[in-house]
PDB file of C-alpha atoms in Angstrom:
ATOM      1  CA  UNK A   1      15.705 -22.401  -2.288  1.00 41.00           C
ATOM      2  CA  UNK A   2      13.640 -19.247  -1.602  1.00 46.00           C
ATOM      3  CA  UNK A   3      12.143 -17.386  -4.563  1.00 57.00           C
ATOM      4  CA  UNK A   4      10.936 -14.449  -2.468  1.00 72.00           C
ATOM      5  CA  UNK A   5      11.649 -11.134  -4.138  1.00 84.00           C
ATOM      6  CA  UNK A   6      14.042  -8.883  -2.223  1.00 91.00           C
ATOM      7  CA  UNK A   7      13.074  -5.534  -0.706  1.00 93.00           C
ATOM      8  CA  UNK A   8      15.981  -4.031   1.177  1.00 93.00           C
ATOM      9  CA  UNK A   9      16.618  -0.823   3.103  1.00 95.00           C
ATOM     10  CA  UNK A  10      20.229   0.347   2.752  1.00 95.00           C
ATOM     11  CA  UNK A  11      20.144   3.625   4.690  1.00 94.00           C
ATOM     12  CA  UNK A  12      17.299   5.261   6.597  1.00 95.00           C
ATOM     13  CA  UNK A  13      17.251   8.186   8.978  1.00 94.00           C
ATOM     14  CA  UNK A  14      16.031  11.617   9.984  1.00 94.00           C
ATOM     15  CA  UNK A  15      17.870  14.892   9.380  1.00 93.00           C
ATOM     16  CA  UNK A  16      17.196  18.331  10.807  1.00 92.00           C
ATOM     17  CA  UNK A  17      19.209  21.279   9.505  1.00 90.00           C
ATOM     18  CA  UNK A  18      19.543  24.706  11.122  1.00 89.00           C
ATOM     19  CA  UNK A  19      22.618  25.626   9.091  1.00 90.00           C
ATOM     20  CA  UNK A  20      22.963  25.873   5.304  1.00 91.00           C
ATOM     21  CA  UNK A  21      23.515  22.503   3.647  1.00 92.00           C
ATOM     22  CA  UNK A  22      24.156  21.331   0.099  1.00 92.00           C
ATOM     23  CA  UNK A  23      24.544  17.936  -1.560  1.00 93.00           C
ATOM     24  CA  UNK A  24      24.560  16.897  -5.191  1.00 93.00           C
ATOM     25  CA  UNK A  25      24.616  13.649  -7.123  1.00 93.00           C
ATOM     26  CA  UNK A  26      24.202  14.942 -10.654  1.00 92.00           C
ATOM     27  CA  UNK A  27      25.460  11.627 -12.043  1.00 92.00           C
ATOM     28  CA  UNK A  28      22.432   9.996 -10.418  1.00 93.00           C
ATOM     29  CA  UNK A  29      21.593   8.293  -7.141  1.00 95.00           C
ATOM     30  CA  UNK A  30      22.888   4.735  -6.866  1.00 96.00           C
ATOM     31  CA  UNK A  31      19.687   3.285  -5.374  1.00 97.00           C
ATOM     32  CA  UNK A  32      16.033   4.216  -5.066  1.00 97.00           C
ATOM     33  CA  UNK A  33      15.448   7.148  -2.726  1.00 97.00           C
ATOM     34  CA  UNK A  34      12.310   8.393  -0.987  1.00 98.00           C
ATOM     35  CA  UNK A  35      12.416  11.587   1.072  1.00 97.00           C
ATOM     36  CA  UNK A  36       9.602  13.331   2.955  1.00 96.00           C
ATOM     37  CA  UNK A  37       9.893  16.933   4.125  1.00 95.00           C
ATOM     38  CA  UNK A  38       8.550  17.163   7.688  1.00 93.00           C
ATOM     39  CA  UNK A  39       9.595  20.663   8.782  1.00 90.00           C
ATOM     40  CA  UNK A  40      10.662  23.935   7.203  1.00 88.00           C
ATOM     41  CA  UNK A  41      11.646  24.350   3.588  1.00 89.00           C
ATOM     42  CA  UNK A  42      14.463  23.537   1.199  1.00 93.00           C
ATOM     43  CA  UNK A  43      15.142  23.282  -2.514  1.00 93.00           C
ATOM     44  CA  UNK A  44      15.551  20.020  -4.403  1.00 95.00           C
ATOM     45  CA  UNK A  45      15.929  18.969  -8.020  1.00 93.00           C
ATOM     46  CA  UNK A  46      12.834  17.555  -9.692  1.00 91.00           C
ATOM     47  CA  UNK A  47      11.408  17.852 -13.204  1.00 86.00           C
ATOM     48  CA  UNK A  48      14.759  19.234 -14.371  1.00 87.00           C
ATOM     49  CA  UNK A  49      14.837  22.206 -12.019  1.00 90.00           C
ATOM     50  CA  UNK A  50      15.716  23.179  -8.456  1.00 91.00           C
ATOM     51  CA  UNK A  51      12.294  23.791  -6.897  1.00 92.00           C
ATOM     52  CA  UNK A  52      10.925  24.690  -3.474  1.00 92.00           C
ATOM     53  CA  UNK A  53      10.073  21.776  -1.158  1.00 93.00           C
ATOM     54  CA  UNK A  54       7.773  22.277   1.844  1.00 90.00           C
ATOM     55  CA  UNK A  55       6.357  20.120   4.651  1.00 89.00           C
ATOM     56  CA  UNK A  56       4.253  17.351   3.133  1.00 90.00           C
ATOM     57  CA  UNK A  57       6.298  17.097  -0.061  1.00 94.00           C
ATOM     58  CA  UNK A  58       7.573  13.608  -0.899  1.00 96.00           C
ATOM     59  CA  UNK A  59      10.452  13.106  -3.340  1.00 97.00           C
ATOM     60  CA  UNK A  60      10.946   9.773  -5.087  1.00 97.00           C
ATOM     61  CA  UNK A  61      13.966   8.897  -7.245  1.00 97.00           C
ATOM     62  CA  UNK A  62      15.033   5.789  -9.149  1.00 96.00           C
ATOM     63  CA  UNK A  63      18.665   4.731  -9.675  1.00 96.00           C
ATOM     64  CA  UNK A  64      20.454   7.035 -12.127  1.00 95.00           C
ATOM     65  CA  UNK A  65      18.225  10.070 -11.574  1.00 95.00           C
ATOM     66  CA  UNK A  66      20.103  13.270 -10.654  1.00 94.00           C
ATOM     67  CA  UNK A  67      19.603  14.435  -7.084  1.00 95.00           C
ATOM     68  CA  UNK A  68      20.399  17.842  -5.649  1.00 95.00           C
ATOM     69  CA  UNK A  69      19.423  19.264  -2.253  1.00 95.00           C
ATOM     70  CA  UNK A  70      20.036  22.838  -1.116  1.00 94.00           C
ATOM     71  CA  UNK A  71      19.108  24.245   2.288  1.00 92.00           C
ATOM     72  CA  UNK A  72      19.549  28.005   2.655  1.00 88.00           C
ATOM     73  CA  UNK A  73      17.958  30.822   4.603  1.00 81.00           C
ATOM     74  CA  UNK A  74      14.251  31.107   3.924  1.00 72.00           C
ATOM     75  CA  UNK A  75      11.677  33.654   5.087  1.00 67.00           C
ATOM     76  CA  UNK A  76       9.252  32.377   7.734  1.00 61.00           C
ATOM     77  CA  UNK A  77       5.645  33.516   8.330  1.00 59.00           C
ATOM     78  CA  UNK A  78       6.925  36.496  10.351  1.00 65.00           C
ATOM     79  CA  UNK A  79       9.199  37.643   7.558  1.00 68.00           C
ATOM     80  CA  UNK A  80      12.340  36.533   9.440  1.00 70.00           C
ATOM     81  CA  UNK A  81      15.270  34.864   7.689  1.00 72.00           C
ATOM     82  CA  UNK A  82      16.081  31.458   9.168  1.00 76.00           C
ATOM     83  CA  UNK A  83      17.398  28.005   8.274  1.00 84.00           C
ATOM     84  CA  UNK A  84      15.104  25.116   9.152  1.00 87.00           C
ATOM     85  CA  UNK A  85      14.593  21.865   7.287  1.00 92.00           C
ATOM     86  CA  UNK A  86      13.625  18.432   8.593  1.00 93.00           C
ATOM     87  CA  UNK A  87      13.173  15.217   6.606  1.00 95.00           C
ATOM     88  CA  UNK A  88      13.068  11.427   6.701  1.00 95.00           C
ATOM     89  CA  UNK A  89      15.021   9.703   3.936  1.00 97.00           C
ATOM     90  CA  UNK A  90      15.337   6.083   2.850  1.00 97.00           C
ATOM     91  CA  UNK A  91      17.746   4.596   0.299  1.00 97.00           C
ATOM     92  CA  UNK A  92      16.419   1.217  -0.830  1.00 97.00           C
ATOM     93  CA  UNK A  93      16.298  -1.388  -3.577  1.00 96.00           C
ATOM     94  CA  UNK A  94      15.698  -5.013  -4.546  1.00 95.00           C
ATOM     95  CA  UNK A  95      13.840  -7.081  -7.104  1.00 96.00           C
ATOM     96  CA  UNK A  96      10.460  -6.420  -5.442  1.00 96.00           C
ATOM     97  CA  UNK A  97      11.163  -2.686  -5.621  1.00 97.00           C
ATOM     98  CA  UNK A  98      12.110  -2.944  -9.317  1.00 97.00           C
ATOM     99  CA  UNK A  99       8.764  -4.593 -10.075  1.00 96.00           C
ATOM    100  CA  UNK A 100       6.878  -2.063  -7.968  1.00 97.00           C
ATOM    101  CA  UNK A 101       8.607   0.846  -9.710  1.00 97.00           C
ATOM    102  CA  UNK A 102       7.796  -0.470 -13.177  1.00 96.00           C
ATOM    103  CA  UNK A 103       4.094  -0.939 -12.471  1.00 95.00           C
ATOM    104  CA  UNK A 104       3.259   2.739 -13.077  1.00 93.00           C
ATOM    105  CA  UNK A 105       4.710   6.186 -13.612  1.00 92.00           C
ATOM    106  CA  UNK A 106       5.044   8.256 -10.461  1.00 92.00           C
ATOM    107  CA  UNK A 107       5.979  11.950 -10.245  1.00 92.00           C
ATOM    108  CA  UNK A 108       9.301  12.806  -8.625  1.00 94.00           C
ATOM    109  CA  UNK A 109       7.560  15.287  -6.328  1.00 94.00           C
ATOM    110  CA  UNK A 110       4.275  14.419  -4.598  1.00 92.00           C
ATOM    111  CA  UNK A 111       2.400  16.072  -1.768  1.00 88.00           C
ATOM    112  CA  UNK A 112       0.598  14.115   0.947  1.00 87.00           C
ATOM    113  CA  UNK A 113      -0.907  14.983   4.346  1.00 83.00           C
ATOM    114  CA  UNK A 114       1.643  14.317   7.092  1.00 85.00           C
ATOM    115  CA  UNK A 115      -0.494  11.867   9.033  1.00 85.00           C
ATOM    116  CA  UNK A 116       0.901   9.895  11.944  1.00 85.00           C
ATOM    117  CA  UNK A 117       0.295   6.661  10.061  1.00 89.00           C
ATOM    118  CA  UNK A 118       2.382   7.802   7.085  1.00 93.00           C
ATOM    119  CA  UNK A 119       5.208   9.266   9.166  1.00 93.00           C
ATOM    120  CA  UNK A 120       5.284   6.252  11.476  1.00 93.00           C
ATOM    121  CA  UNK A 121       6.307   4.072   8.530  1.00 95.00           C
ATOM    122  CA  UNK A 122       9.399   6.254   8.027  1.00 96.00           C
ATOM    123  CA  UNK A 123      10.082   6.284  11.776  1.00 94.00           C
ATOM    124  CA  UNK A 124       9.767   2.517  12.091  1.00 94.00           C
ATOM    125  CA  UNK A 125      12.070   1.870   9.137  1.00 95.00           C
ATOM    126  CA  UNK A 126      14.660   4.279  10.579  1.00 93.00           C
ATOM    127  CA  UNK A 127      14.345   2.580  13.974  1.00 92.00           C
ATOM    128  CA  UNK A 128      14.898  -0.868  12.466  1.00 92.00           C
ATOM    129  CA  UNK A 129      18.051   0.386  10.731  1.00 89.00           C
ATOM    130  CA  UNK A 130      19.435   1.744  14.019  1.00 86.00           C
ATOM    131  CA  UNK A 131      19.210  -1.557  15.872  1.00 82.00           C
ATOM    132  CA  UNK A 132      22.682  -2.730  16.870  1.00 71.00           C
ATOM    133  CA  UNK A 133      21.608  -6.366  16.947  1.00 74.00           C
ATOM    134  CA  UNK A 134      18.727  -7.321  14.714  1.00 73.00           C
ATOM    135  CA  UNK A 135      17.924 -11.034  14.369  1.00 75.00           C
ATOM    136  CA  UNK A 136      15.164 -10.223  11.850  1.00 81.00           C
ATOM    137  CA  UNK A 137      16.516  -7.614   9.397  1.00 79.00           C
ATOM    138  CA  UNK A 138      13.783  -8.466   6.882  1.00 87.00           C
ATOM    139  CA  UNK A 139      11.259  -6.608   9.077  1.00 92.00           C
ATOM    140  CA  UNK A 140      12.404  -3.278   7.629  1.00 93.00           C
ATOM    141  CA  UNK A 141      11.735  -4.687   4.163  1.00 93.00           C
ATOM    142  CA  UNK A 142       8.123  -5.442   5.061  1.00 95.00           C
ATOM    143  CA  UNK A 143       7.656  -1.911   6.403  1.00 96.00           C
ATOM    144  CA  UNK A 144       9.191  -0.605   3.185  1.00 97.00           C
ATOM    145  CA  UNK A 145       6.713  -2.588   1.075  1.00 97.00           C
ATOM    146  CA  UNK A 146       3.849  -1.064   3.067  1.00 97.00           C
ATOM    147  CA  UNK A 147       5.325   2.420   2.528  1.00 97.00           C
ATOM    148  CA  UNK A 148       5.621   1.884  -1.240  1.00 97.00           C
ATOM    149  CA  UNK A 149       2.045   0.616  -1.488  1.00 97.00           C
ATOM    150  CA  UNK A 150       0.815   3.438   0.761  1.00 95.00           C
ATOM    151  CA  UNK A 151       2.393   5.961  -1.619  1.00 96.00           C
ATOM    152  CA  UNK A 152       0.465   4.392  -4.494  1.00 95.00           C
ATOM    153  CA  UNK A 153      -2.769   4.474  -2.524  1.00 92.00           C
ATOM    154  CA  UNK A 154      -2.264   8.127  -1.625  1.00 90.00           C
ATOM    155  CA  UNK A 155      -1.586   8.929  -5.274  1.00 89.00           C
ATOM    156  CA  UNK A 156      -4.866   7.291  -6.281  1.00 87.00           C
ATOM    157  CA  UNK A 157      -6.737   9.146  -3.547  1.00 79.00           C
ATOM    158  CA  UNK A 158      -5.292  12.446  -4.689  1.00 71.00           C
ATOM    159  CA  UNK A 159      -5.501  12.566  -8.480  1.00 60.00           C
ATOM    160  CA  UNK A 160      -5.023  16.329  -8.348  1.00 59.00           C
ATOM    161  CA  UNK A 161      -2.488  18.288  -6.341  1.00 60.00           C
ATOM    162  CA  UNK A 162      -4.298  21.593  -5.857  1.00 72.00           C
ATOM    163  CA  UNK A 163      -3.968  23.300  -2.508  1.00 73.00           C
ATOM    164  CA  UNK A 164      -7.704  22.904  -1.869  1.00 79.00           C
ATOM    165  CA  UNK A 165      -7.573  19.152  -2.494  1.00 82.00           C
ATOM    166  CA  UNK A 166      -4.523  18.800  -0.276  1.00 81.00           C
ATOM    167  CA  UNK A 167      -6.309  20.541   2.608  1.00 88.00           C
ATOM    168  CA  UNK A 168      -9.427  18.413   2.140  1.00 90.00           C
ATOM    169  CA  UNK A 169      -7.375  15.220   2.380  1.00 88.00           C
ATOM    170  CA  UNK A 170      -5.570  16.552   5.443  1.00 87.00           C
ATOM    171  CA  UNK A 171      -8.982  16.966   7.071  1.00 93.00           C
ATOM    172  CA  UNK A 172     -10.040  13.466   5.962  1.00 91.00           C
ATOM    173  CA  UNK A 173      -6.941  11.833   7.436  1.00 87.00           C
ATOM    174  CA  UNK A 174      -7.304  13.836  10.666  1.00 91.00           C
ATOM    175  CA  UNK A 175     -10.838  12.508  11.064  1.00 93.00           C
ATOM    176  CA  UNK A 176      -9.758   8.910  10.347  1.00 90.00           C
ATOM    177  CA  UNK A 177      -6.957   9.084  12.916  1.00 88.00           C
ATOM    178  CA  UNK A 178      -8.973  10.847  15.631  1.00 90.00           C
ATOM    179  CA  UNK A 179     -12.534   9.580  15.170  1.00 92.00           C
ATOM    180  CA  UNK A 180     -12.389   7.541  18.384  1.00 91.00           C
ATOM    181  CA  UNK A 181     -11.748  10.739  20.375  1.00 90.00           C
ATOM    182  CA  UNK A 182     -14.062  13.647  21.028  1.00 89.00           C
ATOM    183  CA  UNK A 183     -13.101  16.610  18.849  1.00 92.00           C
ATOM    184  CA  UNK A 184     -14.791  19.729  17.503  1.00 93.00           C
ATOM    185  CA  UNK A 185     -14.831  21.307  14.063  1.00 95.00           C
ATOM    186  CA  UNK A 186     -12.556  23.975  15.529  1.00 96.00           C
ATOM    187  CA  UNK A 187      -9.945  21.291  16.236  1.00 94.00           C
ATOM    188  CA  UNK A 188     -10.087  20.026  12.651  1.00 94.00           C
ATOM    189  CA  UNK A 189      -9.803  23.523  11.200  1.00 94.00           C
ATOM    190  CA  UNK A 190      -6.907  24.419  13.513  1.00 93.00           C
ATOM    191  CA  UNK A 191      -5.081  21.250  12.428  1.00 89.00           C
ATOM    192  CA  UNK A 192      -4.965  22.461   8.816  1.00 89.00           C
ATOM    193  CA  UNK A 193      -4.652  26.173   9.676  1.00 91.00           C
ATOM    194  CA  UNK A 194      -7.894  27.462   8.150  1.00 93.00           C
ATOM    195  CA  UNK A 195     -11.258  28.734   9.397  1.00 95.00           C
ATOM    196  CA  UNK A 196     -14.086  26.386  10.341  1.00 96.00           C
ATOM    197  CA  UNK A 197     -16.300  27.647   7.508  1.00 96.00           C
ATOM    198  CA  UNK A 198     -13.546  27.087   4.932  1.00 95.00           C
ATOM    199  CA  UNK A 199     -12.793  23.612   6.302  1.00 95.00           C
ATOM    200  CA  UNK A 200     -16.488  22.663   6.109  1.00 96.00           C
ATOM    201  CA  UNK A 201     -16.763  23.999   2.536  1.00 96.00           C
ATOM    202  CA  UNK A 202     -13.584  22.342   1.229  1.00 94.00           C
ATOM    203  CA  UNK A 203     -14.482  18.949   2.686  1.00 95.00           C
ATOM    204  CA  UNK A 204     -18.032  19.044   1.322  1.00 95.00           C
ATOM    205  CA  UNK A 205     -16.746  20.107  -2.093  1.00 93.00           C
ATOM    206  CA  UNK A 206     -14.145  17.302  -2.208  1.00 90.00           C
ATOM    207  CA  UNK A 207     -16.148  14.390  -0.762  1.00 92.00           C
ATOM    208  CA  UNK A 208     -19.823  15.300  -1.049  1.00 94.00           C
ATOM    209  CA  UNK A 209     -20.499  14.871   2.663  1.00 96.00           C
ATOM    210  CA  UNK A 210     -19.983  16.880   5.834  1.00 96.00           C
ATOM    211  CA  UNK A 211     -17.024  16.487   8.186  1.00 96.00           C
ATOM    212  CA  UNK A 212     -19.264  15.414  11.053  1.00 95.00           C
ATOM    213  CA  UNK A 213     -21.203  12.925   8.923  1.00 96.00           C
ATOM    214  CA  UNK A 214     -17.937  11.378   7.743  1.00 96.00           C
ATOM    215  CA  UNK A 215     -16.750  11.252  11.363  1.00 96.00           C
ATOM    216  CA  UNK A 216     -19.923   9.385  12.308  1.00 96.00           C
ATOM    217  CA  UNK A 217     -19.381   6.970   9.403  1.00 95.00           C
ATOM    218  CA  UNK A 218     -15.844   6.198  10.605  1.00 94.00           C
ATOM    219  CA  UNK A 219     -17.026   5.719  14.205  1.00 95.00           C
ATOM    220  CA  UNK A 220     -19.761   3.325  13.105  1.00 95.00           C
ATOM    221  CA  UNK A 221     -17.337   1.326  10.957  1.00 93.00           C
ATOM    222  CA  UNK A 222     -15.001   0.962  13.948  1.00 93.00           C
ATOM    223  CA  UNK A 223     -17.868  -0.050  16.202  1.00 94.00           C
ATOM    224  CA  UNK A 224     -19.158  -2.588  13.679  1.00 93.00           C
ATOM    225  CA  UNK A 225     -15.780  -4.348  13.473  1.00 90.00           C
ATOM    226  CA  UNK A 226     -15.424  -4.418  17.266  1.00 92.00           C
ATOM    227  CA  UNK A 227     -18.932  -5.780  17.749  1.00 93.00           C
ATOM    228  CA  UNK A 228     -18.226  -8.682  15.381  1.00 90.00           C
ATOM    229  CA  UNK A 229     -14.622  -9.554  16.178  1.00 88.00           C
ATOM    230  CA  UNK A 230     -13.827  -8.342  19.708  1.00 89.00           C
ATOM    231  CA  UNK A 231     -14.981  -9.607  23.111  1.00 90.00           C
ATOM    232  CA  UNK A 232     -15.680  -6.026  24.291  1.00 92.00           C
ATOM    233  CA  UNK A 233     -18.957  -5.272  25.999  1.00 95.00           C
ATOM    234  CA  UNK A 234     -21.282  -3.129  23.886  1.00 95.00           C
ATOM    235  CA  UNK A 235     -20.836  -0.230  26.315  1.00 95.00           C
ATOM    236  CA  UNK A 236     -17.070  -0.487  25.835  1.00 95.00           C
ATOM    237  CA  UNK A 237     -17.477  -0.666  22.057  1.00 95.00           C
ATOM    238  CA  UNK A 238     -19.430   2.579  22.132  1.00 95.00           C
ATOM    239  CA  UNK A 239     -16.885   4.309  24.360  1.00 94.00           C
ATOM    240  CA  UNK A 240     -13.766   3.200  22.448  1.00 94.00           C
ATOM    241  CA  UNK A 241     -15.375   4.085  19.104  1.00 94.00           C
ATOM    242  CA  UNK A 242     -15.812   7.704  20.191  1.00 94.00           C
ATOM    243  CA  UNK A 243     -19.488   7.860  21.184  1.00 95.00           C
ATOM    244  CA  UNK A 244     -20.348  10.049  24.169  1.00 91.00           C
ATOM    245  CA  UNK A 245     -22.896   7.598  25.567  1.00 94.00           C
ATOM    246  CA  UNK A 246     -24.477   4.239  24.775  1.00 95.00           C
ATOM    247  CA  UNK A 247     -27.975   5.648  24.229  1.00 96.00           C
ATOM    248  CA  UNK A 248     -26.792   7.827  21.341  1.00 96.00           C
ATOM    249  CA  UNK A 249     -24.675   4.992  19.948  1.00 96.00           C
ATOM    250  CA  UNK A 250     -27.635   2.571  20.066  1.00 97.00           C
ATOM    251  CA  UNK A 251     -29.860   5.044  18.224  1.00 96.00           C
ATOM    252  CA  UNK A 252     -27.467   5.878  15.361  1.00 96.00           C
ATOM    253  CA  UNK A 253     -26.370   2.247  15.009  1.00 96.00           C
ATOM    254  CA  UNK A 254     -29.959   1.018  14.651  1.00 96.00           C
ATOM    255  CA  UNK A 255     -30.670   3.806  12.174  1.00 95.00           C
ATOM    256  CA  UNK A 256     -27.670   2.784  10.039  1.00 94.00           C
ATOM    257  CA  UNK A 257     -27.878  -1.023  10.165  1.00 94.00           C
ATOM    258  CA  UNK A 258     -31.556  -1.650  10.862  1.00 95.00           C
ATOM    259  CA  UNK A 259     -30.944  -3.553  14.105  1.00 95.00           C
ATOM    260  CA  UNK A 260     -29.574  -2.940  17.574  1.00 95.00           C
ATOM    261  CA  UNK A 261     -25.854  -3.512  18.347  1.00 95.00           C
ATOM    262  CA  UNK A 262     -26.801  -6.648  20.315  1.00 94.00           C
ATOM    263  CA  UNK A 263     -28.865  -8.067  17.448  1.00 94.00           C
ATOM    264  CA  UNK A 264     -26.047  -7.224  15.018  1.00 93.00           C
ATOM    265  CA  UNK A 265     -23.511  -9.086  17.174  1.00 92.00           C
ATOM    266  CA  UNK A 266     -25.693 -12.155  17.490  1.00 91.00           C
ATOM    267  CA  UNK A 267     -26.536 -12.254  13.761  1.00 89.00           C
ATOM    268  CA  UNK A 268     -22.924 -11.896  12.606  1.00 85.00           C
ATOM    269  CA  UNK A 269     -21.430 -14.290  15.125  1.00 75.00           C
ATOM    270  CA  UNK A 270     -23.967 -16.889  14.068  1.00 72.00           C
ATOM    271  CA  UNK A 271     -22.679 -16.522  10.506  1.00 70.00           C
ATOM    272  CA  UNK A 272     -19.060 -16.939  11.673  1.00 62.00           C
ATOM    273  CA  UNK A 273     -19.747 -20.319  13.311  1.00 59.00           C
TER     274      UNK A 273
END
């Protein structure tokens, strides 16, 4: 008899509204609910009030908590009235979820950078729920566990919710997801919608290092793992880790680890035998 704790997705999907919409469960939701705003704006009930929700806002409810969602005309950046609201939503539950929920207090409304990694968890769970024939329905439960734990990690990484901190973490996640590609500071700044000088200042203030130095750190970490565990040639390691050429890669790698990439591979593979 299995003693594995249950983690089940009941309903998962994506909604995009271009017409006014309203729903209310003032008696409380029947299951746990997580909702992430991906586009536009809406209003939702949290902390006892109906507050504004924008892209990047995550709402998290436990069974019995009142839930209210209102999508009306809002003013866009051009001052035009329009209706636009997009979100992923997941209704879920189970004994594993109960234990996870009781481990710590979490705010109803949180704000996280909308990274591809974070959104892909919602997409994958929604995809699993849409499968007409699914011989392994527990897969969605494993994705859900990762999502729950990712929320906790993001909360720990962002102890404050100021706008400046939010932008700094957006920059950090952009670097982590794109370090293997060639990008400029202008690309990073454009991603978060601010000037290059402001992006550089906010990142340095939040993390005590420069954007480009952090990018180099991420590239070197990727290269180190590939040198040890992959059969790639060292030239290929350099290329796939985002270095423009092997000469530059060799120089910065030796400076960081005190030996050449070849010596590093030989030393670490000897230890793995």
